[in-house]
Short mmCIF file of C-alpha atoms and ligand atoms in Angstrom, two decimals:
data_model
loop_
_atom_site.label_atom_id
_atom_site.label_comp_id
_atom_site.label_asym_id
_atom_site.label_seq_id
_atom_site.Cartn_x
_atom_site.Cartn_y
_atom_site.Cartn_z
CA MET A 3 109.25 -29.30 12.64
CA ASN A 4 107.11 -29.85 9.56
CA LEU A 5 103.94 -27.89 8.98
CA THR A 6 101.08 -27.74 6.53
CA LEU A 7 100.22 -24.18 5.51
CA VAL A 8 96.82 -23.32 4.05
CA VAL A 9 97.32 -19.88 2.55
CA TRP A 10 94.99 -17.41 0.84
CA ARG A 11 96.42 -16.62 -2.59
CA GLN A 12 95.01 -13.76 -4.61
CA SER A 13 96.94 -12.32 -7.54
CA GLY A 14 95.35 -8.87 -7.51
CA PRO A 15 92.64 -6.63 -6.04
CA ASN A 16 90.08 -7.66 -8.63
CA GLU A 17 91.04 -11.32 -8.95
CA THR A 18 89.22 -14.08 -7.11
CA GLY A 19 91.41 -15.67 -4.50
CA ALA A 20 91.58 -19.21 -3.20
CA PHE A 21 93.34 -21.25 -0.54
CA LYS A 22 96.46 -23.17 -1.53
CA THR A 23 98.24 -25.76 0.55
CA TYR A 24 102.02 -25.81 1.09
CA GLN A 25 104.34 -28.06 3.07
CA ALA A 26 106.87 -26.23 5.24
CA LYS A 27 109.78 -28.54 6.10
CA ASP A 28 112.45 -28.20 8.80
CA VAL A 29 110.98 -25.10 10.41
CA LEU A 30 112.92 -24.09 13.54
CA PRO A 31 111.12 -23.16 16.75
CA GLU A 32 113.22 -20.00 17.12
CA MET A 33 112.04 -18.63 13.78
CA SER A 34 109.47 -15.86 13.89
CA PHE A 35 106.27 -16.48 11.98
CA LEU A 36 107.40 -14.09 9.24
CA GLU A 37 110.84 -15.74 9.03
CA MET A 38 109.05 -19.03 8.55
CA LEU A 39 107.21 -17.46 5.61
CA ASP A 40 110.50 -16.06 4.23
CA PHE A 41 111.90 -19.58 4.46
CA VAL A 42 108.94 -21.06 2.59
CA ASN A 43 109.12 -18.27 0.01
CA GLU A 44 112.78 -19.06 -0.77
CA ASP A 45 111.73 -22.55 -1.79
CA LEU A 46 108.82 -21.19 -3.81
CA ILE A 47 111.12 -18.80 -5.65
CA LYS A 48 113.68 -21.57 -6.32
CA ALA A 49 110.89 -23.70 -7.74
CA GLY A 50 109.85 -20.80 -9.99
CA ASP A 51 106.58 -20.17 -8.10
CA GLU A 52 105.14 -16.86 -6.94
CA PRO A 53 106.21 -16.17 -3.34
CA ILE A 54 103.48 -15.59 -0.74
CA GLN A 55 103.07 -11.84 -0.35
CA PHE A 56 102.65 -10.32 3.09
CA ASP A 57 103.37 -6.95 4.71
CA SER A 58 106.16 -6.29 7.19
CA ASP A 59 108.68 -3.65 8.04
CA CYS A 60 110.14 -3.29 11.53
CA ARG A 61 109.61 -6.90 12.59
CA GLU A 62 109.65 -5.84 16.22
CA GLY A 63 106.04 -4.88 16.82
CA ILE A 64 106.28 -1.12 16.46
CA CYS A 65 105.41 -0.17 12.88
CA GLY A 66 102.00 -1.82 12.41
CA SER A 67 102.77 -3.15 8.92
CA CYS A 68 102.38 -6.84 9.53
CA GLY A 69 99.11 -8.63 10.07
CA ILE A 70 97.80 -12.06 9.16
CA VAL A 71 94.72 -13.89 10.39
CA ILE A 72 96.32 -17.11 11.62
CA ASN A 73 94.00 -20.03 12.35
CA GLY A 74 91.07 -17.60 12.52
CA GLN A 75 92.76 -15.18 14.92
CA ALA A 76 94.21 -11.78 14.00
CA HIS A 77 98.00 -11.89 14.70
CA GLY A 78 97.65 -15.54 15.72
CA PRO A 79 96.96 -17.29 19.02
CA LEU A 80 98.86 -15.02 21.46
CA GLN A 81 97.64 -11.76 22.97
CA GLY A 82 99.66 -8.56 23.06
CA VAL A 83 101.88 -9.34 20.06
CA ALA A 84 101.87 -8.54 16.36
CA THR A 85 102.40 -11.29 13.77
CA CYS A 86 106.11 -10.39 13.55
CA GLN A 87 106.53 -11.11 17.28
CA LEU A 88 104.92 -14.53 17.09
CA TYR A 89 107.43 -17.39 17.22
CA MET A 90 107.21 -20.88 15.79
CA ARG A 91 107.79 -22.39 19.24
CA HIS A 92 104.08 -21.73 19.82
CA PHE A 93 103.27 -24.31 17.13
CA HIS A 94 103.82 -28.05 17.01
CA ASP A 95 105.20 -30.51 14.49
CA GLY A 96 102.43 -31.59 12.12
CA ASP A 97 100.22 -28.54 12.74
CA VAL A 98 97.98 -27.27 9.98
CA ILE A 99 98.11 -23.47 9.94
CA SER A 100 95.60 -21.37 8.00
CA MET A 101 96.47 -17.84 6.85
CA GLU A 102 94.05 -15.22 5.61
CA PRO A 103 94.28 -11.48 5.03
CA TRP A 104 92.36 -8.98 7.21
CA ARG A 105 88.81 -9.23 5.90
CA ALA A 106 86.91 -5.96 5.75
CA LYS A 107 85.19 -4.06 2.98
CA ALA A 108 87.21 -0.98 3.95
CA PHE A 109 90.50 -2.97 3.67
CA PRO A 110 90.52 -4.33 0.10
CA VAL A 111 93.00 -7.11 -0.60
CA VAL A 112 95.98 -5.96 -2.66
CA HIS A 113 97.71 -9.32 -3.07
CA ASP A 114 97.60 -12.57 -1.08
CA LEU A 115 97.85 -11.50 2.57
CA VAL A 116 98.44 -7.80 1.85
CA VAL A 117 95.51 -5.41 2.33
CA ASN A 118 95.12 -1.69 1.66
CA ARG A 119 94.72 0.10 4.99
CA SER A 120 94.66 3.64 3.67
CA ALA A 121 91.16 4.03 5.16
CA PHE A 122 93.03 4.43 8.48
CA ASP A 123 95.19 7.19 6.98
CA ARG A 124 92.08 9.04 5.88
CA ILE A 125 90.61 8.78 9.39
CA ILE A 126 93.83 10.32 10.77
CA GLN A 127 93.81 13.02 8.08
CA SER A 128 90.25 13.94 9.03
CA GLY A 129 91.25 14.98 12.55
CA GLY A 130 93.90 12.83 14.20
CA TYR A 131 96.41 15.67 14.59
CA THR A 132 97.05 18.80 16.61
CA SER A 133 97.80 22.11 14.94
CA ALA A 134 101.03 22.75 16.80
CA LYS A 135 103.43 25.60 16.14
CA THR A 136 106.64 24.45 14.54
CA GLY A 137 110.01 25.84 15.48
CA LYS A 138 111.97 25.48 18.67
CA HIS A 139 110.31 22.97 20.94
CA ALA A 140 108.97 24.18 24.26
CA GLU A 141 110.64 23.45 27.56
CA ALA A 142 109.41 20.00 28.64
CA ASN A 143 107.81 21.12 31.89
CA ALA A 144 106.24 24.32 30.56
CA ILE A 145 102.82 22.64 30.41
CA LEU A 146 102.09 20.34 33.30
CA VAL A 147 99.98 17.23 32.66
CA PRO A 148 98.58 15.15 35.52
CA LYS A 149 100.16 11.71 35.75
CA GLU A 150 96.88 9.81 35.18
CA ASP A 151 96.21 11.82 32.02
CA GLN A 152 99.73 11.18 30.75
CA GLU A 153 99.27 7.49 31.37
CA ALA A 154 95.92 7.35 29.62
CA ALA A 155 97.25 9.33 26.67
CA MET A 156 100.32 7.09 26.45
CA ASP A 157 98.31 3.85 26.64
CA ASN A 158 96.24 4.98 23.67
CA ALA A 159 99.18 6.49 21.78
CA ALA A 160 100.61 2.96 21.73
CA CYS A 161 98.30 2.14 18.80
CA ILE A 162 100.39 1.16 15.78
CA GLY A 163 97.46 1.22 13.35
CA CYS A 164 97.87 -2.41 12.29
CA GLY A 165 94.13 -2.95 11.82
CA ALA A 166 93.87 -6.12 13.93
CA CYS A 167 90.90 -4.55 15.74
CA VAL A 168 88.99 -4.39 12.44
CA ALA A 169 90.10 -7.88 11.44
CA ALA A 170 89.08 -9.47 14.74
CA CYS A 171 85.81 -7.57 15.23
CA PRO A 172 82.77 -9.64 14.22
CA ASN A 173 81.40 -6.39 12.76
CA ALA A 174 84.64 -5.19 11.08
CA SER A 175 84.42 -2.02 13.15
CA ALA A 176 87.30 0.47 13.34
CA SER A 177 86.09 1.85 16.66
CA LEU A 178 89.12 0.85 18.74
CA PHE A 179 91.58 2.45 16.31
CA THR A 180 89.59 5.66 15.97
CA ALA A 181 88.83 5.83 19.70
CA ALA A 182 92.48 5.30 20.66
CA LYS A 183 93.53 8.26 18.50
CA ILE A 184 90.72 10.46 19.82
CA THR A 185 91.41 9.52 23.46
CA HIS A 186 95.17 10.01 23.11
CA LEU A 187 94.76 13.60 21.96
CA ALA A 188 91.76 14.45 24.17
CA MET A 189 93.82 13.68 27.28
CA LEU A 190 96.57 16.19 26.48
CA PRO A 191 96.61 20.01 26.63
CA GLN A 192 97.85 20.19 23.04
CA GLY A 193 94.76 18.33 21.89
CA GLN A 194 92.20 20.66 23.45
CA VAL A 195 92.00 23.20 20.61
CA GLU A 196 90.48 20.85 18.06
CA ARG A 197 88.94 18.46 20.58
CA ALA A 198 85.25 18.73 19.58
CA ARG A 199 85.89 19.07 15.86
CA ARG A 200 88.29 16.12 15.93
CA VAL A 201 85.87 13.57 17.35
CA LYS A 202 83.07 14.68 15.06
CA ARG A 203 85.21 14.56 11.92
CA MET A 204 86.98 11.31 12.76
CA VAL A 205 83.74 9.45 13.56
CA GLU A 206 82.21 10.81 10.36
CA ARG A 207 85.19 9.63 8.34
CA MET A 208 85.22 6.23 10.03
CA ASP A 209 81.54 5.75 9.09
CA LEU A 210 82.15 6.94 5.53
CA GLU A 211 84.88 4.35 4.99
CA GLY A 212 82.34 1.52 5.46
CA PHE A 213 83.50 0.01 8.74
CA GLY A 214 80.82 -1.66 10.88
CA ASN A 215 79.27 -0.33 14.06
CA CYS A 216 80.62 -1.40 17.46
CA SER A 217 78.63 -3.97 19.47
CA ASN A 218 80.87 -3.68 22.55
CA ILE A 219 82.15 -7.22 22.19
CA GLY A 220 85.77 -6.41 22.96
CA GLU A 221 87.30 -8.88 20.51
CA CYS A 222 89.42 -5.92 19.30
CA ARG A 223 91.01 -5.59 22.72
CA ALA A 224 91.94 -9.27 22.78
CA ALA A 225 93.52 -8.99 19.32
CA CYS A 226 95.28 -5.63 19.84
CA PRO A 227 99.07 -6.12 19.96
CA LYS A 228 99.24 -3.06 22.22
CA GLU A 229 96.36 -4.26 24.43
CA ILE A 230 94.48 -0.97 24.16
CA SER A 231 91.38 -1.02 26.35
CA ILE A 232 87.87 -0.61 24.95
CA GLU A 233 87.49 2.04 27.62
CA ALA A 234 88.76 4.24 24.79
CA ILE A 235 85.57 3.44 22.83
CA ALA A 236 83.43 4.59 25.78
CA LYS A 237 85.59 7.73 25.85
CA MET A 238 85.02 8.29 22.11
CA ARG A 239 81.26 8.20 22.74
CA SER A 240 81.34 10.59 25.67
CA GLU A 241 83.63 12.88 23.64
CA TYR A 242 81.14 12.71 20.77
CA LEU A 243 78.19 13.58 23.03
CA ARG A 244 80.21 16.41 24.57
CA ALA A 245 81.03 17.76 21.09
CA LEU A 246 77.32 17.87 20.19
CA GLY A 247 76.88 20.78 22.57
CA SER A 248 80.03 22.66 21.59
CA THR A 249 80.05 25.67 19.27
CA GLU A 250 83.40 24.54 17.87
CA ALA A 251 81.82 21.42 16.36
CA LYS A 252 78.65 23.25 15.31
CA GLU A 253 80.58 25.84 13.33
CA ASP A 254 82.62 23.12 11.67
CA MET B 20 71.84 18.82 8.28
CA SER B 21 71.09 19.66 11.88
CA PRO B 22 73.73 18.44 14.36
CA LEU B 23 71.22 16.09 15.99
CA ARG B 24 70.20 14.49 12.71
CA GLN B 25 73.83 14.10 11.77
CA ALA B 26 74.53 12.50 15.14
CA MET B 27 71.66 10.06 14.71
CA ARG B 28 73.13 8.94 11.40
CA SER B 29 76.53 8.27 12.94
CA THR B 30 77.53 4.90 14.36
CA VAL B 31 78.03 6.52 17.77
CA GLY B 32 74.56 8.11 17.75
CA LYS B 33 72.91 4.85 16.69
CA LYS B 34 74.49 3.08 19.65
CA VAL B 35 73.39 5.82 22.03
CA LEU B 36 69.81 5.37 20.77
CA MET B 37 70.19 1.60 21.14
CA ALA B 38 71.34 2.03 24.72
CA ILE B 39 68.63 4.51 25.79
CA THR B 40 65.81 2.45 24.28
CA GLY B 41 67.33 -0.80 25.57
CA LEU B 42 67.63 0.53 29.12
CA ALA B 43 64.10 1.96 29.02
CA LEU B 44 62.79 -1.45 27.93
CA THR B 45 64.83 -3.10 30.67
CA LEU B 46 63.22 -0.82 33.24
CA PHE B 47 59.79 -1.73 31.87
CA VAL B 48 60.57 -5.43 32.01
CA ILE B 49 61.59 -5.13 35.69
CA VAL B 50 58.32 -3.38 36.58
CA HIS B 51 56.36 -5.88 34.48
CA LEU B 52 57.87 -8.81 36.36
CA ALA B 53 57.33 -7.18 39.74
CA GLY B 54 53.60 -6.94 38.99
CA ASN B 55 53.40 -10.42 37.53
CA LEU B 56 54.98 -12.06 40.57
CA GLN B 57 51.41 -11.95 41.96
CA LEU B 58 50.68 -14.81 39.58
CA PHE B 59 52.51 -17.08 42.03
CA LEU B 60 49.70 -16.46 44.53
CA LYS B 61 47.06 -19.17 44.86
CA ASP B 62 44.28 -16.60 44.97
CA GLY B 63 43.87 -14.87 41.62
CA SER B 64 41.94 -11.88 42.91
CA LYS B 65 45.07 -9.89 43.82
CA PHE B 66 46.41 -10.22 40.30
CA ASN B 67 43.06 -9.43 38.71
CA ALA B 68 42.71 -6.33 40.88
CA TYR B 69 46.21 -5.24 39.84
CA ALA B 70 45.44 -5.80 36.14
CA HIS B 71 42.18 -3.94 36.54
CA SER B 72 43.85 -0.99 38.23
CA LEU B 73 46.22 -0.70 35.25
CA GLU B 74 43.25 -0.80 32.86
CA SER B 75 41.64 1.99 34.86
CA LEU B 76 44.54 4.37 34.34
CA GLY B 77 42.79 5.55 31.18
CA GLY B 78 44.69 8.24 29.29
CA LEU B 79 47.87 7.63 31.23
CA LEU B 80 47.88 4.00 30.09
CA TYR B 81 47.67 5.08 26.44
CA VAL B 82 50.62 7.41 26.91
CA ALA B 83 52.66 4.61 28.52
CA GLU B 84 51.68 2.15 25.79
CA ALA B 85 52.53 4.60 23.02
CA GLY B 86 55.89 5.23 24.68
CA LEU B 87 56.63 1.52 24.93
CA LEU B 88 55.64 0.94 21.32
CA PHE B 89 57.96 3.75 20.25
CA PHE B 90 60.88 2.35 22.29
CA ILE B 91 60.37 -1.19 20.97
CA LEU B 92 60.13 -0.09 17.35
CA ALA B 93 63.04 2.36 17.57
CA HIS B 94 65.16 -0.30 19.29
CA ALA B 95 64.22 -3.08 16.88
CA VAL B 96 64.55 -1.06 13.66
CA ASN B 97 67.85 0.42 14.80
CA GLY B 98 69.13 -3.01 15.86
CA ILE B 99 68.27 -4.50 12.47
CA LEU B 100 69.98 -1.58 10.67
CA ILE B 101 73.11 -1.96 12.79
CA LYS B 102 73.19 -5.69 12.11
CA GLY B 103 72.86 -4.99 8.39
CA SER B 104 75.84 -2.64 8.48
CA HIS B 105 77.93 -5.39 10.08
CA TRP B 106 77.22 -7.76 7.23
CA ALA B 107 78.19 -5.17 4.66
CA ALA B 108 81.34 -4.16 6.54
CA ARG B 109 82.94 -7.60 6.48
CA GLY B 110 83.01 -7.49 2.67
CA ASP B 111 82.26 -10.07 0.02
CA VAL B 112 84.70 -12.72 1.17
CA ARG B 113 84.19 -13.95 4.72
CA TYR B 114 86.67 -15.70 6.99
CA SER B 115 86.89 -19.40 6.28
CA ARG B 116 87.94 -19.81 9.89
CA TYR B 117 87.20 -17.46 12.78
CA GLN B 118 87.98 -17.89 16.44
CA THR B 119 87.76 -15.60 19.45
CA LYS B 120 90.94 -14.94 21.42
CA GLY B 121 89.04 -15.30 24.68
CA ALA B 122 89.07 -12.94 27.68
CA PRO B 123 89.27 -9.95 27.86
CA SER B 124 87.05 -10.33 24.79
CA ARG B 125 83.43 -10.54 25.91
CA GLN B 126 82.44 -12.57 22.87
CA ASN B 127 80.10 -15.38 23.87
CA LEU B 128 76.74 -16.90 22.97
CA SER B 129 75.09 -13.76 24.29
CA THR B 130 76.93 -11.31 22.00
CA GLN B 131 76.61 -13.65 19.04
CA SER B 132 72.85 -14.07 19.39
CA MET B 133 71.75 -10.44 19.97
CA ILE B 134 69.88 -10.23 16.67
CA VAL B 135 68.38 -13.73 17.04
CA SER B 136 67.23 -13.13 20.63
CA GLY B 137 65.99 -9.66 19.68
CA LEU B 138 63.98 -10.80 16.66
CA THR B 139 62.52 -13.71 18.65
CA ILE B 140 61.40 -11.28 21.35
CA LEU B 141 59.82 -9.10 18.65
CA GLY B 142 57.88 -12.05 17.25
CA PHE B 143 56.98 -13.18 20.75
CA LEU B 144 55.56 -9.73 21.58
CA VAL B 145 53.03 -9.97 18.74
CA VAL B 146 51.71 -13.29 20.10
CA HIS B 147 51.96 -12.17 23.73
CA ILE B 148 50.04 -8.92 23.27
CA SER B 149 47.36 -10.34 21.00
CA HIS B 150 46.77 -13.21 23.41
CA PHE B 151 46.82 -11.48 26.78
CA LYS B 152 45.95 -7.89 25.98
CA PHE B 153 43.55 -8.29 23.06
CA GLY B 154 42.61 -11.93 23.73
CA PRO B 155 39.51 -13.39 25.40
CA GLY B 156 37.94 -11.11 28.02
CA VAL B 157 34.63 -10.38 29.72
CA ALA B 158 32.63 -11.02 26.53
CA GLU B 159 34.12 -14.52 26.24
CA GLY B 160 33.20 -15.37 29.82
CA TYR B 161 36.46 -14.56 31.57
CA VAL B 162 34.66 -12.62 34.30
CA THR B 163 35.29 -12.18 37.98
CA GLN B 164 34.04 -9.88 40.74
CA ILE B 165 36.18 -7.17 42.29
CA GLN B 166 34.40 -5.12 44.98
CA GLY B 167 31.08 -5.92 43.36
CA ALA B 168 32.14 -4.88 39.87
CA GLU B 169 32.47 -7.32 36.97
CA VAL B 170 36.01 -7.30 35.57
CA ARG B 171 38.12 -9.45 33.28
CA ASP B 172 39.46 -12.67 34.82
CA LEU B 173 42.95 -12.39 33.38
CA HIS B 174 44.28 -14.76 36.02
CA ARG B 175 42.12 -17.59 34.67
CA LEU B 176 43.33 -16.92 31.12
CA VAL B 177 46.95 -17.02 32.26
CA VAL B 178 46.45 -20.26 34.16
CA GLU B 179 44.54 -21.93 31.31
CA THR B 180 47.22 -20.87 28.87
CA PHE B 181 50.16 -22.15 30.87
CA ARG B 182 48.45 -25.42 31.79
CA GLN B 183 49.12 -26.24 28.12
CA PRO B 184 52.72 -27.52 27.81
CA GLY B 185 53.19 -25.98 24.34
CA TRP B 186 52.47 -22.47 25.57
CA ALA B 187 54.38 -22.84 28.81
CA LEU B 188 57.51 -24.28 27.20
CA GLY B 189 57.40 -21.72 24.38
CA TYR B 190 57.26 -18.88 26.89
CA MET B 191 60.07 -20.38 28.92
CA GLY B 192 62.28 -20.65 25.85
CA VAL B 193 61.77 -17.01 24.91
CA MET B 194 62.58 -15.92 28.47
CA VAL B 195 65.93 -17.71 28.26
CA LEU B 196 66.62 -15.64 25.14
CA LEU B 197 65.60 -12.46 26.96
CA GLY B 198 68.11 -13.31 29.65
CA LEU B 199 70.81 -13.87 27.02
CA HIS B 200 69.93 -10.53 25.37
CA LEU B 201 70.26 -8.66 28.65
CA ARG B 202 73.37 -10.51 29.76
CA HIS B 203 75.31 -8.63 27.09
CA GLY B 204 72.84 -5.78 26.60
CA PHE B 205 72.89 -4.27 30.07
CA TRP B 206 76.66 -3.83 30.26
CA SER B 207 76.80 -2.86 26.61
CA ALA B 208 74.32 -0.02 27.07
CA PHE B 209 76.58 1.75 29.57
CA GLN B 210 79.55 1.31 27.27
CA SER B 211 77.45 2.76 24.41
CA LEU B 212 76.60 5.80 26.51
CA GLY B 213 80.25 6.35 27.31
CA ALA B 214 79.45 5.89 31.00
CA MET B 215 82.27 3.48 31.72
CA SER B 216 85.49 3.36 33.68
CA PRO B 217 87.84 0.55 34.69
CA ARG B 218 86.33 0.63 38.21
CA LEU B 219 82.71 0.72 37.02
CA SER B 220 82.98 -1.89 34.25
CA PRO B 221 83.19 -5.08 36.36
CA VAL B 222 80.44 -3.80 38.67
CA ILE B 223 78.03 -3.14 35.78
CA SER B 224 79.00 -6.45 34.24
CA VAL B 225 78.05 -8.35 37.41
CA ILE B 226 74.80 -6.36 37.83
CA GLY B 227 73.98 -7.21 34.20
CA VAL B 228 74.46 -10.94 34.73
CA VAL B 229 72.46 -10.94 37.99
CA LEU B 230 69.68 -8.89 36.41
CA ALA B 231 69.56 -11.15 33.34
CA VAL B 232 69.39 -14.31 35.44
CA LEU B 233 66.77 -12.91 37.85
CA LEU B 234 64.55 -11.59 35.06
CA ALA B 235 64.80 -14.77 33.02
CA LEU B 236 64.13 -16.99 36.06
CA GLY B 237 61.31 -14.76 37.30
CA PHE B 238 59.48 -14.70 33.98
CA LEU B 239 60.19 -18.32 33.18
CA GLY B 240 59.11 -19.31 36.69
CA ILE B 241 55.50 -18.23 36.12
CA PRO B 242 54.65 -20.66 33.28
CA ALA B 243 56.82 -23.33 34.92
CA TRP B 244 54.99 -22.93 38.25
CA ILE B 245 51.57 -23.14 36.66
CA LEU B 246 52.50 -26.04 34.38
CA VAL B 247 54.14 -28.16 37.09
CA ASP B 248 51.70 -27.00 39.78
CA PRO B 249 53.64 -28.33 42.79
CA MET B 250 50.91 -27.25 45.27
CA GLY B 251 48.16 -28.90 43.22
CA VAL B 252 45.96 -25.80 43.08
CA TYR B 253 45.33 -25.65 39.33
CA ARG B 254 44.32 -29.26 38.70
C1 LIG C 27 61.97 -5.95 19.99
C2 LIG C 27 62.91 -6.75 19.58
C3 LIG C 27 64.36 -6.50 19.82
C4 LIG C 27 65.34 -6.49 18.88
C5 LIG C 27 65.16 -6.76 17.39
C6 LIG C 27 66.59 -6.20 19.54
C7 LIG C 27 67.81 -6.15 18.93
C8 LIG C 27 68.97 -5.76 19.53
C9 LIG C 27 70.27 -5.80 18.92
C10 LIG C 27 70.57 -6.29 17.52
C11 LIG C 27 71.15 -5.29 19.82
C12 LIG C 27 72.64 -5.16 19.62
C13 LIG C 27 73.02 -3.87 19.00
C14 LIG C 27 74.45 -3.87 18.62
O1 LIG C 27 74.95 -4.86 18.08
O2 LIG C 27 75.10 -2.87 18.83
C15 LIG C 27 70.42 -4.95 21.00
C16 LIG C 27 70.95 -4.38 22.13
C17 LIG C 27 70.27 -4.20 23.32
N1 LIG C 27 68.96 -4.60 23.59
FE1 LIG C 27 67.68 -5.30 22.26
N2 LIG C 27 66.36 -6.02 20.88
C18 LIG C 27 65.01 -6.21 21.10
C19 LIG C 27 64.36 -6.16 22.31
C20 LIG C 27 64.92 -5.78 23.51
C21 LIG C 27 64.24 -5.77 24.79
C22 LIG C 27 62.80 -6.18 25.02
C23 LIG C 27 65.15 -5.29 25.69
C24 LIG C 27 64.99 -5.05 27.15
C25 LIG C 27 64.33 -5.81 27.96
C26 LIG C 27 66.39 -5.01 25.00
C27 LIG C 27 67.52 -4.51 25.57
C28 LIG C 27 68.69 -4.25 24.90
C29 LIG C 27 69.84 -3.59 25.48
C30 LIG C 27 69.96 -3.05 26.91
C31 LIG C 27 70.81 -3.55 24.47
C32 LIG C 27 72.22 -2.97 24.57
C33 LIG C 27 72.29 -1.63 23.90
C34 LIG C 27 73.68 -1.31 23.47
O3 LIG C 27 74.43 -2.19 23.05
O4 LIG C 27 74.02 -0.15 23.50
N3 LIG C 27 66.22 -5.34 23.66
N4 LIG C 27 69.09 -5.26 20.80
S1 LIG C 28 106.44 -5.69 11.11
FE1 LIG C 28 106.31 -3.85 12.26
S2 LIG C 28 104.78 -4.39 13.68
FE2 LIG C 28 105.10 -6.28 12.71
#
């Protein structure tokens, strides 16, 4: 199939970008979206042009590197998949496909479709960890965790930190990311020690990075490749209110 | 910084304030409509007596009014601040194309128009209060008798106002916006308070829609009823 690609090109963080149009010829339906871009880039390189830059690593939906706003939707038209898991069979011959980077003040564009997501790293550094002892790991059943708690923790641990929640949110809010991390650890025994401090510090950091507030729209959930529920955001708020009364957070 | 002040500066705290003030205003609006349903009665004396009994609350009324004013202002100022932070957060370059992915996203006209519906309600309140609360009263000849005493004939003012199509249609339009505001707002408030679970969410969502529709229809019904006057009592 033949496609028209309208792609955001920006040669550096401080350069002004613009859309450029490319023709993609003989694209196969079994190509992934990123393979299609590789294919187009080969032609660009042969012609002596700058290839379109985009992020990717695992190409199987587990690393969180990839992410393009395709036709106005983060990770494209499907739900529950990252850009690398989107296949060209979901498009038709003659389609015009627009591609933009994640747009958020806290995610500055590095080049073309590549953005700097280190704001997420700083949110994790502020509290998204448990201070566990290193050394020989404990016997698996030494600490029992109720099944529902395991499930809830696991659902939220599925977050790959791709940033689609921020990209899709009309407010560019990082609430789903931050809430997933907070909920994941709050559900487990290992997360109890720093529980109050964690939510306070992570929310503080999230605000400091310049993300927007959450209006409970749930666009993040629809864009999340791991389909993490916005129930996590309600949990983040109740955890925050709970922390207000705790001495652990007060002494922090 | 005290923990409470710090909390109020956080995004989470701002939403909690939004939710508490929003729900308090919702409660007020329900009570307000319940009282105003008496406007559907042919005989205005019931409504006038009700309005007069509120006026006679004295000090208690001032406390209630001050409380309402505080809730409205806190809600409105906070809402405008939150909206401002959204604009800044998107950054300098906006999407050239943006499309919702659909359910389970709740994005709809209601979520997209929160600031527009809110600001319209704020503007409406200025007109509404200056017209009905501080507008023409006993001195201007809007007088009626209740148990021998001379009191304000608010019923006549309401009827005269809504017999004018401009006023009636304007009020009806704003009430549609109030319904839209609450259609998202009611569910959203519980999510903001962290009082949500997979079992509760659809229930609150349905209550929110029903409440929004009933409140909008109830409030919009009053000017519509008086304007159309199907029983021919106001002609
Ligand atoms: C006075 C003018 C008003 C303005 C400017 C305003 C503005 C707003 C805005 C912008 C939001 C969304 C906040 C967000 O994006 O997170 C909101 C939420 C809400 N509003 Fe209003 N509003 C007003 C009046 C009202 C009234 C009269 C009611 C009740 C009858 C109400 C009930 C609510 C509720 C329940 C919410 C949801 C709170 C939440 O999301 O946590 N608002 N308002
Ligand atoms: S490249 Fe790893 S998730 Fe897409």
